Coordinates of C-alpha atoms and ligand atoms in Angstrom, one line a residue:
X2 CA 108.9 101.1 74.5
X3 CA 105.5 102.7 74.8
X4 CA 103.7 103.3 71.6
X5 CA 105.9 100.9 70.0
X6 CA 105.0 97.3 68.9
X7 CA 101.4 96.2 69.7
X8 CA 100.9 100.0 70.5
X9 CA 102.0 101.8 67.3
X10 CA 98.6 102.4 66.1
X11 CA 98.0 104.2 69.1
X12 CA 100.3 107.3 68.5
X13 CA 100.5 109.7 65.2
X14 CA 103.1 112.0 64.7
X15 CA 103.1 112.6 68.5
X16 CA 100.1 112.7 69.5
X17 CA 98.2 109.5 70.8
X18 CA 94.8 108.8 69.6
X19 CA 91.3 108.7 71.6
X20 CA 89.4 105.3 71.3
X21 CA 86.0 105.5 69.9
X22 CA 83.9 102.5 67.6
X23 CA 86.3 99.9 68.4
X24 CA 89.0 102.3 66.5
X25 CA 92.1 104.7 67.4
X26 CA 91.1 108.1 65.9
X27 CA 92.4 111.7 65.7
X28 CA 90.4 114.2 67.6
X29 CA 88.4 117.1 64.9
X30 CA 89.4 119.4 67.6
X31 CA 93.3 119.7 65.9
X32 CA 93.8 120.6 69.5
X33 CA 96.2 118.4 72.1
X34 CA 96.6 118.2 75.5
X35 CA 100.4 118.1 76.8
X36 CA 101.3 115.6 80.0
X37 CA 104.1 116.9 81.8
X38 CA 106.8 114.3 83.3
X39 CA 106.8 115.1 86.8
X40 CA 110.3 114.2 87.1
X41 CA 112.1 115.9 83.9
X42 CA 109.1 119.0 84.3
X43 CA 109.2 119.0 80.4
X44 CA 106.4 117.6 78.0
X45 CA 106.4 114.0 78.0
X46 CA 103.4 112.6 75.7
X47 CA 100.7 114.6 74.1
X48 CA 97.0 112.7 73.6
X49 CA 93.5 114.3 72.2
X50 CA 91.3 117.1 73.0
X51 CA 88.3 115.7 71.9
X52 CA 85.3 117.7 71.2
X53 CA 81.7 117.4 72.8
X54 CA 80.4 116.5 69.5
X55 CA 82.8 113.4 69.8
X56 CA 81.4 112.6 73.1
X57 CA 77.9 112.7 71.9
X58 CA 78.9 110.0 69.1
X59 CA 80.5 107.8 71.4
X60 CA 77.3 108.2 73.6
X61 CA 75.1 107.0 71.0
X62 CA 77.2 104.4 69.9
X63 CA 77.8 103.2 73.1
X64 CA 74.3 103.3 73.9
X65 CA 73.3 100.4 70.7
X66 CA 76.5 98.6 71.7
X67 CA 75.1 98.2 75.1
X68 CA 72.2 96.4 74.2
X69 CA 73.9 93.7 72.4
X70 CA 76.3 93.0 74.7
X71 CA 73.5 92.6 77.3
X72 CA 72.4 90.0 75.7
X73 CA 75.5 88.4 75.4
X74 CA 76.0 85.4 77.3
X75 CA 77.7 85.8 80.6
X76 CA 80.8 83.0 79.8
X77 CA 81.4 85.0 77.2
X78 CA 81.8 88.2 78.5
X79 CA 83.9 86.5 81.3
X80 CA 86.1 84.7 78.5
X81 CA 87.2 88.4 77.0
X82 CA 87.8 89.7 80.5
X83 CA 89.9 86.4 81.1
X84 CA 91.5 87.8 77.3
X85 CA 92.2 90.9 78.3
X86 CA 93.8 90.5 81.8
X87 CA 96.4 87.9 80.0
X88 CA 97.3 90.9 77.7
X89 CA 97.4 93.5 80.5
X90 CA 100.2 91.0 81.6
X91 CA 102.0 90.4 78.8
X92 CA 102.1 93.8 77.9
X93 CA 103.1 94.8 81.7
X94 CA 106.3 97.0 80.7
X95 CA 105.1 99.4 78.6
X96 CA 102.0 99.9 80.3
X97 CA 104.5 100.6 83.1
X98 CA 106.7 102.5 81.3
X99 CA 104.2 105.3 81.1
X100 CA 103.5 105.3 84.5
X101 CA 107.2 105.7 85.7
X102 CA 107.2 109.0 82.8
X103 CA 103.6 110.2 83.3
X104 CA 103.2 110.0 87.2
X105 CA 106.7 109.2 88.4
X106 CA 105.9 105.6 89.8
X107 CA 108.8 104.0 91.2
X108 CA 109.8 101.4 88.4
X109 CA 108.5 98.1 90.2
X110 CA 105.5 99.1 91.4
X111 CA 104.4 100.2 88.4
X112 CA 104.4 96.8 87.0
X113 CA 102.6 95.6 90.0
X114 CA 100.0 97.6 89.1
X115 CA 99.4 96.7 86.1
X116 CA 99.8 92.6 87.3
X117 CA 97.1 93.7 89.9
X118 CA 95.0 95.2 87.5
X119 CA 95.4 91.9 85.4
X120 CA 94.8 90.0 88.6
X121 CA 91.3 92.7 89.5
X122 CA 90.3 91.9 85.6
X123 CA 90.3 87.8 86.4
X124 CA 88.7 87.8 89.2
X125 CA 85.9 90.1 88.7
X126 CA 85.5 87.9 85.5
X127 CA 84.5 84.7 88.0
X128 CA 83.0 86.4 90.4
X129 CA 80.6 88.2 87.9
X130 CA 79.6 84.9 86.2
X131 CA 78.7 83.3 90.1
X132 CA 77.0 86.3 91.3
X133 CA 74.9 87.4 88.2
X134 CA 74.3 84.2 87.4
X135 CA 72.0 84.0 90.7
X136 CA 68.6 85.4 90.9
X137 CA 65.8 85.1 93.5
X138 CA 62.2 83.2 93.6
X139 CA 59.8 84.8 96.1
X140 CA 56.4 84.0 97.1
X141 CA 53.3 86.2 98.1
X142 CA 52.0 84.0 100.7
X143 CA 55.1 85.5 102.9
X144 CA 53.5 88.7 103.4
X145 CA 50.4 89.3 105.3
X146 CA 47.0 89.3 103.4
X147 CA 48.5 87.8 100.5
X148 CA 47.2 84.6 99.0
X149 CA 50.2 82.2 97.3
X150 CA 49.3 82.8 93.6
X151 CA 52.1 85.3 92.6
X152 CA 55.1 84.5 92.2
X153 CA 58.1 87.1 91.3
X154 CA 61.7 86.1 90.1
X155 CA 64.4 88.6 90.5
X156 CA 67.0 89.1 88.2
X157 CA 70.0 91.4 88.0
X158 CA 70.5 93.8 84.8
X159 CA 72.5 96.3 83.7
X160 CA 72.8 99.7 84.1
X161 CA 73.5 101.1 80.4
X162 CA 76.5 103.2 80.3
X163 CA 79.0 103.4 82.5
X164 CA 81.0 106.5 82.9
X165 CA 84.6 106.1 84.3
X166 CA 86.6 108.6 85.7
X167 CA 90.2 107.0 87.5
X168 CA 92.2 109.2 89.1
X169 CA 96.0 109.7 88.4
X170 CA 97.6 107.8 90.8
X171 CA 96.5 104.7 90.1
X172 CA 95.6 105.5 86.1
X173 CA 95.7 101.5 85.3
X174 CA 94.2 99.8 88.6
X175 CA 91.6 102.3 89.2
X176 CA 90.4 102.5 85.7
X177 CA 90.2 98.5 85.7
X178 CA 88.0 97.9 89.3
X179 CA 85.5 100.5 87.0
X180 CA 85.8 98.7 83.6
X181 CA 85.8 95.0 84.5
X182 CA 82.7 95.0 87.2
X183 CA 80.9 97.2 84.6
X184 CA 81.5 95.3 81.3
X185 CA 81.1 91.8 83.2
X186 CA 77.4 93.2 84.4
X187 CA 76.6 93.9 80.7
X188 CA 77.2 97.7 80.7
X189 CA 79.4 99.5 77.8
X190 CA 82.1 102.1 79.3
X191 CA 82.9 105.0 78.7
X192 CA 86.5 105.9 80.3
X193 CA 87.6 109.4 80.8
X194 CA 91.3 108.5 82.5
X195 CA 93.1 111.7 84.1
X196 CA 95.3 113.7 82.4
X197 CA 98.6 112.6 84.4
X198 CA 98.0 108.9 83.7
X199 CA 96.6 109.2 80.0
X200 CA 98.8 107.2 77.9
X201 CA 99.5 104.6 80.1
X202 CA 95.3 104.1 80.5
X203 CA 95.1 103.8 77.0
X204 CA 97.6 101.2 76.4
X205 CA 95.5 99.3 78.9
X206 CA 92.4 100.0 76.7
X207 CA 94.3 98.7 73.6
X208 CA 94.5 95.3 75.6
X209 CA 90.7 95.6 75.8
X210 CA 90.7 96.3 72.0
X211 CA 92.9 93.7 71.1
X212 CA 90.9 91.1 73.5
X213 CA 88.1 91.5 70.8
X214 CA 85.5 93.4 72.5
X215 CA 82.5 94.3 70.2
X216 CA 83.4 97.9 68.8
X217 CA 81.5 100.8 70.5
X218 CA 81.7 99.1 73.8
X219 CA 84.2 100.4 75.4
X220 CA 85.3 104.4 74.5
X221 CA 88.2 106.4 75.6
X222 CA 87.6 110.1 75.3
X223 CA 90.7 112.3 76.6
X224 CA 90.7 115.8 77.4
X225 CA 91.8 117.7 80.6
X226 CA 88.8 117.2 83.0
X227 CA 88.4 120.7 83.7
X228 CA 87.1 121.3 79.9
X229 CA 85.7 118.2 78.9
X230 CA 84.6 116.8 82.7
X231 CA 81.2 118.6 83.1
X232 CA 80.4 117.6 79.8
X233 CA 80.4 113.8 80.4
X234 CA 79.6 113.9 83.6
X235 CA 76.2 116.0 83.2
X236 CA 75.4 114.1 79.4
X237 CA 71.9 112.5 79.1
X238 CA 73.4 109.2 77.8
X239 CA 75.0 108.2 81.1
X240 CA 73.4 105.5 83.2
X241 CA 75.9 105.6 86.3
X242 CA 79.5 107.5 87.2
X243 CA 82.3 105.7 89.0
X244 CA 85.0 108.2 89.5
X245 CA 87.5 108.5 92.2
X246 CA 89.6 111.8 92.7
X247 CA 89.6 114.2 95.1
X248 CA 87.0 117.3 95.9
X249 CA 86.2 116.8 92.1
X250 CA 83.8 113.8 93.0
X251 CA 81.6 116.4 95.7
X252 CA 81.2 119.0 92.5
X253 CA 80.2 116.0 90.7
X254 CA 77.6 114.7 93.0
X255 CA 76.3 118.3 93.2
X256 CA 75.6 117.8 89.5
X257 CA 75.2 114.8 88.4
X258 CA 71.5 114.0 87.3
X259 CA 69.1 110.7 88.4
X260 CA 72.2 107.7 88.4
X261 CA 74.0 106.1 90.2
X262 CA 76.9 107.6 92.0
X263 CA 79.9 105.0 93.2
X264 CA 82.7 107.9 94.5
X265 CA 85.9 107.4 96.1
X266 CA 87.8 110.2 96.9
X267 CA 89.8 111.8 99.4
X268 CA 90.9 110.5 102.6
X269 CA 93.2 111.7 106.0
X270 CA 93.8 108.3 107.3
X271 CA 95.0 108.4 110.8
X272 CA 96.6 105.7 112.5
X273 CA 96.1 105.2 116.2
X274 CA 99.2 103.9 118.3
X275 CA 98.7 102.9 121.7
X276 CA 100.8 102.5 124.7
X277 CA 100.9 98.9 124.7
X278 CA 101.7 98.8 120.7
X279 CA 104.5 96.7 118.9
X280 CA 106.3 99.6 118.3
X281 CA 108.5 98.0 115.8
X282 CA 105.6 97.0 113.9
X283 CA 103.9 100.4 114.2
X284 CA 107.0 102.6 113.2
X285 CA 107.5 99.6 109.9
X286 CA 103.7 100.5 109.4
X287 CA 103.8 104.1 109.7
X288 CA 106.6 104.5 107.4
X289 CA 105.4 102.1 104.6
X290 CA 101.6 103.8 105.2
X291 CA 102.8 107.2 105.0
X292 CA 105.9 107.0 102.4
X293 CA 105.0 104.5 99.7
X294 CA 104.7 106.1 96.6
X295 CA 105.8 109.3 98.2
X296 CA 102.7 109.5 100.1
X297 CA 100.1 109.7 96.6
X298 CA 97.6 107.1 98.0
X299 CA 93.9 107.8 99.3
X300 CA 94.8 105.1 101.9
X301 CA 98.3 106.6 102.9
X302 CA 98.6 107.1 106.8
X303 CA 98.2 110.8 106.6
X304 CA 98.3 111.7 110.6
X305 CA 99.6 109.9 113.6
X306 CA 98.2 109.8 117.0
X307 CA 100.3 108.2 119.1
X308 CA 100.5 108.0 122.9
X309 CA 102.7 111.0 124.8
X310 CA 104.2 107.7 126.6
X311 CA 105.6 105.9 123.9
X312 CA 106.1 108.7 121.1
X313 CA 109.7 109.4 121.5
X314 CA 110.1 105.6 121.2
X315 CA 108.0 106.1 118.0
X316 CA 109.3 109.2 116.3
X317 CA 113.3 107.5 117.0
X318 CA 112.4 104.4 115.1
X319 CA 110.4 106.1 112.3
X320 CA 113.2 108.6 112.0
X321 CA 115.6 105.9 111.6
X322 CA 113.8 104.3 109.0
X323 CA 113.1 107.2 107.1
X324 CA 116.8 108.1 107.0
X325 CA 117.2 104.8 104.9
X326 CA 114.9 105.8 102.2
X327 CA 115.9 106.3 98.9
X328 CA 115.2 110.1 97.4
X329 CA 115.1 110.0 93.3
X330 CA 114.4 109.4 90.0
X331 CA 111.4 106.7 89.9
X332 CA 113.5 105.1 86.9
X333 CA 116.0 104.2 89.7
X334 CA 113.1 102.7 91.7
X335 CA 113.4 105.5 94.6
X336 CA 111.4 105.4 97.2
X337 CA 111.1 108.9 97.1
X338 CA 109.9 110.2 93.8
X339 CA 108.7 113.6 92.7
X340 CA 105.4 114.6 93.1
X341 CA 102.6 114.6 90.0
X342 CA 102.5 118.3 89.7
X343 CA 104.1 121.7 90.3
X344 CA 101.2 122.6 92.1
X345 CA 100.9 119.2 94.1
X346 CA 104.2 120.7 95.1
X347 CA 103.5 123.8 96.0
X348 CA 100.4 122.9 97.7
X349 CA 102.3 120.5 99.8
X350 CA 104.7 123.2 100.7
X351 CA 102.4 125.2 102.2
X352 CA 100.9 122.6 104.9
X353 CA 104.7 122.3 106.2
X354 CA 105.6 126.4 105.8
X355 CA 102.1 126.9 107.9
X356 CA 103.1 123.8 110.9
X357 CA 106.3 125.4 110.6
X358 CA 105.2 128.7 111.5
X359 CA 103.1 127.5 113.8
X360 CA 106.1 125.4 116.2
X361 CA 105.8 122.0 114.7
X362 CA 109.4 119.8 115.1
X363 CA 111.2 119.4 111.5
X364 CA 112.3 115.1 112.7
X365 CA 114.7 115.8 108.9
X366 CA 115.4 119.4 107.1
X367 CA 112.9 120.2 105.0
X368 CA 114.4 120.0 101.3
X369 CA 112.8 120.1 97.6
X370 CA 114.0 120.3 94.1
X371 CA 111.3 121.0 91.7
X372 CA 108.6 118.3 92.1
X373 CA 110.6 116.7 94.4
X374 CA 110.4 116.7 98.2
X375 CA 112.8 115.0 100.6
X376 CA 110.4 112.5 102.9
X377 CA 109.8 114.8 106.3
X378 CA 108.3 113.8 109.5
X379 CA 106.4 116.6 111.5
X380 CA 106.4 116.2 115.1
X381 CA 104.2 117.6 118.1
X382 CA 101.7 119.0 115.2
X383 CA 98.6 120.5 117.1
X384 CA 94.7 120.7 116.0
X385 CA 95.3 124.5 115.0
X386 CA 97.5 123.7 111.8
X387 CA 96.5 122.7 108.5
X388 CA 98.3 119.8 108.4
X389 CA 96.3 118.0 111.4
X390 CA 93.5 117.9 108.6
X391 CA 93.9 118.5 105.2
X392 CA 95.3 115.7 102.9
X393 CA 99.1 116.6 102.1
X394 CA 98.9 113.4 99.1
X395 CA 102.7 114.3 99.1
X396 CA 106.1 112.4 101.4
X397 CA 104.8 114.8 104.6
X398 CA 103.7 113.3 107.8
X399 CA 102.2 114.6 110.8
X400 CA 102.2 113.3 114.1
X401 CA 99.9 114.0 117.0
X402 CA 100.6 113.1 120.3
X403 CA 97.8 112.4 122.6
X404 CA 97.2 111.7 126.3
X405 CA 94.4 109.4 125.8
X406 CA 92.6 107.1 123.8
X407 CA 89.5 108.8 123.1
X408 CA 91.7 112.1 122.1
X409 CA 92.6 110.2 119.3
X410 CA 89.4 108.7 118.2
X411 CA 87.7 112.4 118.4
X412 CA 90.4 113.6 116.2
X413 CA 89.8 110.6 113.4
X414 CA 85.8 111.6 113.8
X415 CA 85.7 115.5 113.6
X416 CA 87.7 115.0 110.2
X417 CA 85.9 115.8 106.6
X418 CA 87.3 112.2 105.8
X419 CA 86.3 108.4 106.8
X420 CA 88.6 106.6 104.8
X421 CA 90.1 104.3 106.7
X422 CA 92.0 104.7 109.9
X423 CA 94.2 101.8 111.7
X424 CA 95.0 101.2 115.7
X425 CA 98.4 100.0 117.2
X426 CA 97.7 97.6 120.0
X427 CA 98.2 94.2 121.3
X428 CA 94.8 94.1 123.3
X429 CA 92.6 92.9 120.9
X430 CA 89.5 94.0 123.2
X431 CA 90.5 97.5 122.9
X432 CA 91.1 97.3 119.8
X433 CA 87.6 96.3 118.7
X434 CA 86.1 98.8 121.0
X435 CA 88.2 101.5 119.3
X436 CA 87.2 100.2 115.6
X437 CA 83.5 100.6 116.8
X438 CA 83.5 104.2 118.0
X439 CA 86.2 105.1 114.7
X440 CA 83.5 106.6 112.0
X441 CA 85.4 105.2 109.1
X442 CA 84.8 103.0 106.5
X443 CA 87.2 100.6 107.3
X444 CA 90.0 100.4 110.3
X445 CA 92.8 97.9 110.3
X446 CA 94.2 96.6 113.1
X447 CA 98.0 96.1 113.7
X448 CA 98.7 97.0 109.9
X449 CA 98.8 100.3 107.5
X450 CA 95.4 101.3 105.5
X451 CA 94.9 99.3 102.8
X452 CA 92.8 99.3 99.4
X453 CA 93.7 95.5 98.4
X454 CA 93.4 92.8 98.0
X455 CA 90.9 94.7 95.6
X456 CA 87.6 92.0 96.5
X457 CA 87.3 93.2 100.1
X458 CA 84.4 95.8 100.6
X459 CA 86.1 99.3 100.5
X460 CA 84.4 102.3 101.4
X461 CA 85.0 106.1 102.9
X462 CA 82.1 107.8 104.8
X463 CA 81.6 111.8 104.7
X464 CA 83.4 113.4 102.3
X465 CA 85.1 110.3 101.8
X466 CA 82.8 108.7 99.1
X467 CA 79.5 107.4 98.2
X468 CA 78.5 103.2 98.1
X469 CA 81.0 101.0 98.2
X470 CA 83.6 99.3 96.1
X471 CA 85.3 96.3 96.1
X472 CA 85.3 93.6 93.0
X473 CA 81.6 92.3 94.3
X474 CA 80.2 95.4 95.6
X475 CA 81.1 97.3 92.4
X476 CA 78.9 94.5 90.1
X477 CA 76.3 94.8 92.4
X478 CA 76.2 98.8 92.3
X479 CA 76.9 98.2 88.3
X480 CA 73.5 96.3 88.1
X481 CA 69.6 97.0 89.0
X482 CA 66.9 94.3 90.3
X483 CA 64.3 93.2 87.9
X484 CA 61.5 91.5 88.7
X485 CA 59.1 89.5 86.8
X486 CA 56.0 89.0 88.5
X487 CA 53.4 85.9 87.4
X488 CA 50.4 85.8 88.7
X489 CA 48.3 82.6 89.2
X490 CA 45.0 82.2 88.2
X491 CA 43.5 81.4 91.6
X492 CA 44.7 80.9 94.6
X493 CA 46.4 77.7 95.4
X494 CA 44.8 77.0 98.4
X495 CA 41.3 76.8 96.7
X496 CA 43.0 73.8 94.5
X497 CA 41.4 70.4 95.0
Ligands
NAP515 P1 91.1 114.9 90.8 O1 91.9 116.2 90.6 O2 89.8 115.0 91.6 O3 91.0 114.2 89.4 C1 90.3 113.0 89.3 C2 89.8 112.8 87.9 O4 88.8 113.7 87.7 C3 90.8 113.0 86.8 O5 90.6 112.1 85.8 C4 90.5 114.4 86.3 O6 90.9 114.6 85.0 C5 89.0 114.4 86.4 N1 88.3 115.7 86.4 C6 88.8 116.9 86.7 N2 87.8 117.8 86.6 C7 86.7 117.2 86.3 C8 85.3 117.6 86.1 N3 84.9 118.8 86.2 N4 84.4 116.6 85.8 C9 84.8 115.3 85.7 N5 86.1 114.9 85.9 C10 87.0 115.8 86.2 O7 92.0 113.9 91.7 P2 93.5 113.4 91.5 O8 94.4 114.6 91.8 O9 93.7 112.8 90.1 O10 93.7 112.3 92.5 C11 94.0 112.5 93.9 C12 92.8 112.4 94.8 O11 92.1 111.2 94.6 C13 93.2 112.4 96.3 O12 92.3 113.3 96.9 C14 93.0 111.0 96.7 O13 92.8 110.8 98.0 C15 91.9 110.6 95.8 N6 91.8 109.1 95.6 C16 90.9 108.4 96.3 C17 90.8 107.0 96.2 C18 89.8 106.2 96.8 O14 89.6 105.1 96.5 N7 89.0 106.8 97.8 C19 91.8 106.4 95.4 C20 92.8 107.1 94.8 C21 92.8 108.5 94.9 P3 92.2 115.6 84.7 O15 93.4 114.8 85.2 O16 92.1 115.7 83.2 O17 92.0 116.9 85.4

């Protein structure tokens, strides 16, 4: 049971503690900030409102527990990551219980997210020790006019403090692919996890904490974002933010001062089918792209642009399939579950009143009870409603039939978004020349968008994000290049 067992310092009276100095405390603010189960619409868990003075004391602490662990030798570093993804595992159902009450995640795949976060935490862990165990040895007889008595050796360092700011869908996973690339690079963290999502994050700390990390490096502050956000996210002390969330992340950009940005935020991932497509495949795809987790993923298929010639063919099959799905409580392991938020809700009713209004097809009756909304397909949607091209993030899912190819690449390019897109075909030619003119930061071809397996390079372009992520990328964008320079008496060509 959460906030039982290993967890029961976490929790007093109701309330669960922030993490700060390598301790579970109770915030000065005597405030608390209520997380609402999305299924039950009553208060579920309570955590901290912590105070900007307690953010400037886990800044300064965070700042001298930086500089040790820089200095700590990268095996050992990898052995406490190697610590803490064991406990992540072990501990996989509690962590997962909080996830099925705080963001209704079907059952199972909240424990696969927490196994994959265990999974992220191990391999980032080896990959860290290869990568920043390499450094470079240049000459300066390369360049012209130079003479070959400098020599300059390039290292990689850290960054200082890494600010983390998950979003709530993935509260574990998404928190992890910040915290492991930046503590294996010899950064401290500071983790700000969303308010949906809270508890379960800091149970996934505590396996940090009980790894044996040296206190001070790694802080949980919690707080709704909207009070406490602008204060982390602007505070001198922060060397470099990682957040992924929606519009949020272009505020933050706008604000942020001289570090690095890594953001990953919203996406309308459209999914290409052509005439000469495995429809079977494509309807499987479209369904399991656009339903999982009742459509709450950045990568979900969020449009379809299918061929007029072959759509009926496609909107059968995918109506047949989505006929089979499961609508429910996410303790039941539904496939359906409700959506984070009353206002997700709302919000999401809104793109389907306007296609209504505006003559899209209803493929089911569109039905909701509180947070939770039936899974609905939206057929011959046109360019002129809002759900062409804003981000539903609920079980809604347009589709867009088109009379030629390059109808539905314009449509992927003239979006805000370029997360990732996918094409339908069996003519591999085509579909290469498709991926080329798609501005996206990634297109699959024959399957669903897809985040994992969390070490390939993932990245949106536009409002999409900023850098790239991906195990490897995210240590490289966690470090800077140092060179040492040593210069040579004389030149080594006047040597006898
Ligand atoms: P969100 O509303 O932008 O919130 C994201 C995080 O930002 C939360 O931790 C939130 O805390 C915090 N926050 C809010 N206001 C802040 C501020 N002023 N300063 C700093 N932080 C602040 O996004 P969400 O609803 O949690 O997540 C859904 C969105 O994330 C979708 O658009 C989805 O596409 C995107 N997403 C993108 C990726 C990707 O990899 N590209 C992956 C997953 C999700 P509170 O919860 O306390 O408000």
């Amino acid at each position: 049971m959460a906030g039982s067992g290993a967890f029961v310092e976490l929790l007093e009276e109701d309330v669960y503690k922030y993490y700060f100095d390598g301790e579970w405390r109770k915030s000065a603010s005597g405030k608390s900030v209520s997380i609402i189960n999305p299924t039950t619409r009553k208060p579920q868990y309570k955590v901290q409102a912590c105070t900007q003075e307690e953010v400037n004391k886990i800044m300064e602490t965070s700042k001298v527990a930086q500089k040790a662990w820089a200095k700590t030798p990268l095996w050992k570093r990898a052995e406490l990551l190697h610590r803490a993804a064991v406990l992540l595992k072990e501990h996989k159902n509690p962590i997962a219980e909080c996830l099925v009450k705080e963001i209704a995640k079907p059952a199972k795949d909240a424990v696969t997210e927490v196994v994959r976060s265990g999974d992220l935490v191990s391999y980032c862990a080896e990959e860290g020790v290869r990568i920043l165990g390499e450094g470079k040895f240049l000459v300066s007889d390369s360049f012209p006019g130079n003479d070959r008595n400098k020599l300059c050796l390039t290292s990689k360092i850290p960054l200082g403090i890494v600010l983390a700011i998950p979003p709530f869908n993935y509260p574990v996973n998404l928190a992890v692919s910040k915290i492991a690339p930046a503590l294996i690079a010899g950064n401290s963290v500071v983790l700000k996890p969303p308010t949906q999502g809270a508890v379960a994050a800091l149970h996934m700390v505590h396996c940090f904490h009980l790894a044996g990390f040296p206190k001070g490096l790694i802080s949980c502050v919690t707080g709704k974002g909207s009070e406490i956000g602008d204060f982390l996210t602007m505070h001198p002390g922060v060397n470099c933010i990682s957040f992924t969330g929606g519009d949020t992340g272009i505020a933050i950009s706008k604000k942020a001062g001289m570090v690095p940005l890594q953001m990953e935020l919203g996406g309308k991932d459209a999914c290409i089918i052509l005439e000469d497509a495995d429809i079977d495949l494509a309807a499987a795809n479209v369904v399991k792209g656009g339903f999982s987790y009742s459509g709450q993923r950045c990568t979900a298929v969020k449009v379809v642009l299918v061929m007029e010639s072959v759509a009926d063919a496609l909107v059968e099959k995918v109506k047949a399939k989505v006929a089979k799905m499961t609508v429910g409580p996410p303790e039941e392991n539904c496939d359906i579950t409700p959506v984070v938020t009353e206002s997700s809700a709302n919000y999401i009713e809104g793109l389907v009143m306007d296609a209504k209004q505006k003559g899209a097809t209803f493929c089911q009756e569109y039905k909701r009870e509180g947070n939770l909304i039936w899974p609905l397909l939206l057929d011959h949607v046109r360019p002129d409603m809002r759900l062409a091209w804003e981000e539903p993030f609920g079980p809604v899912l347009p589709v867009i039939r088109i009379t030629t190819v390059e109808e539905g690449i314009h449509h992927c390019n003239a979006s805000n978004f370029g997360l990732q897109g996918c094409i339908f075909t069996r003519d591999i030619n085509k579909a290469m020349m498709i991926s080329d003119a798609m501005e996206t930061g990634t297109v699959q071809i024959n399957s669903a968008p897809a985040r994992g397996p969390d070490h390939f390079p993932f990245q949106g372009l536009r409002d999409s994000g900023i850098g790239s992520q991906g195990i490897t990328n995210s240590i490289s964008m966690m470090t800077k290049v140092k060179s040492t320079v040593i210069n040579l008496p004389t030149p080594s060509y006047t040597m006898g």
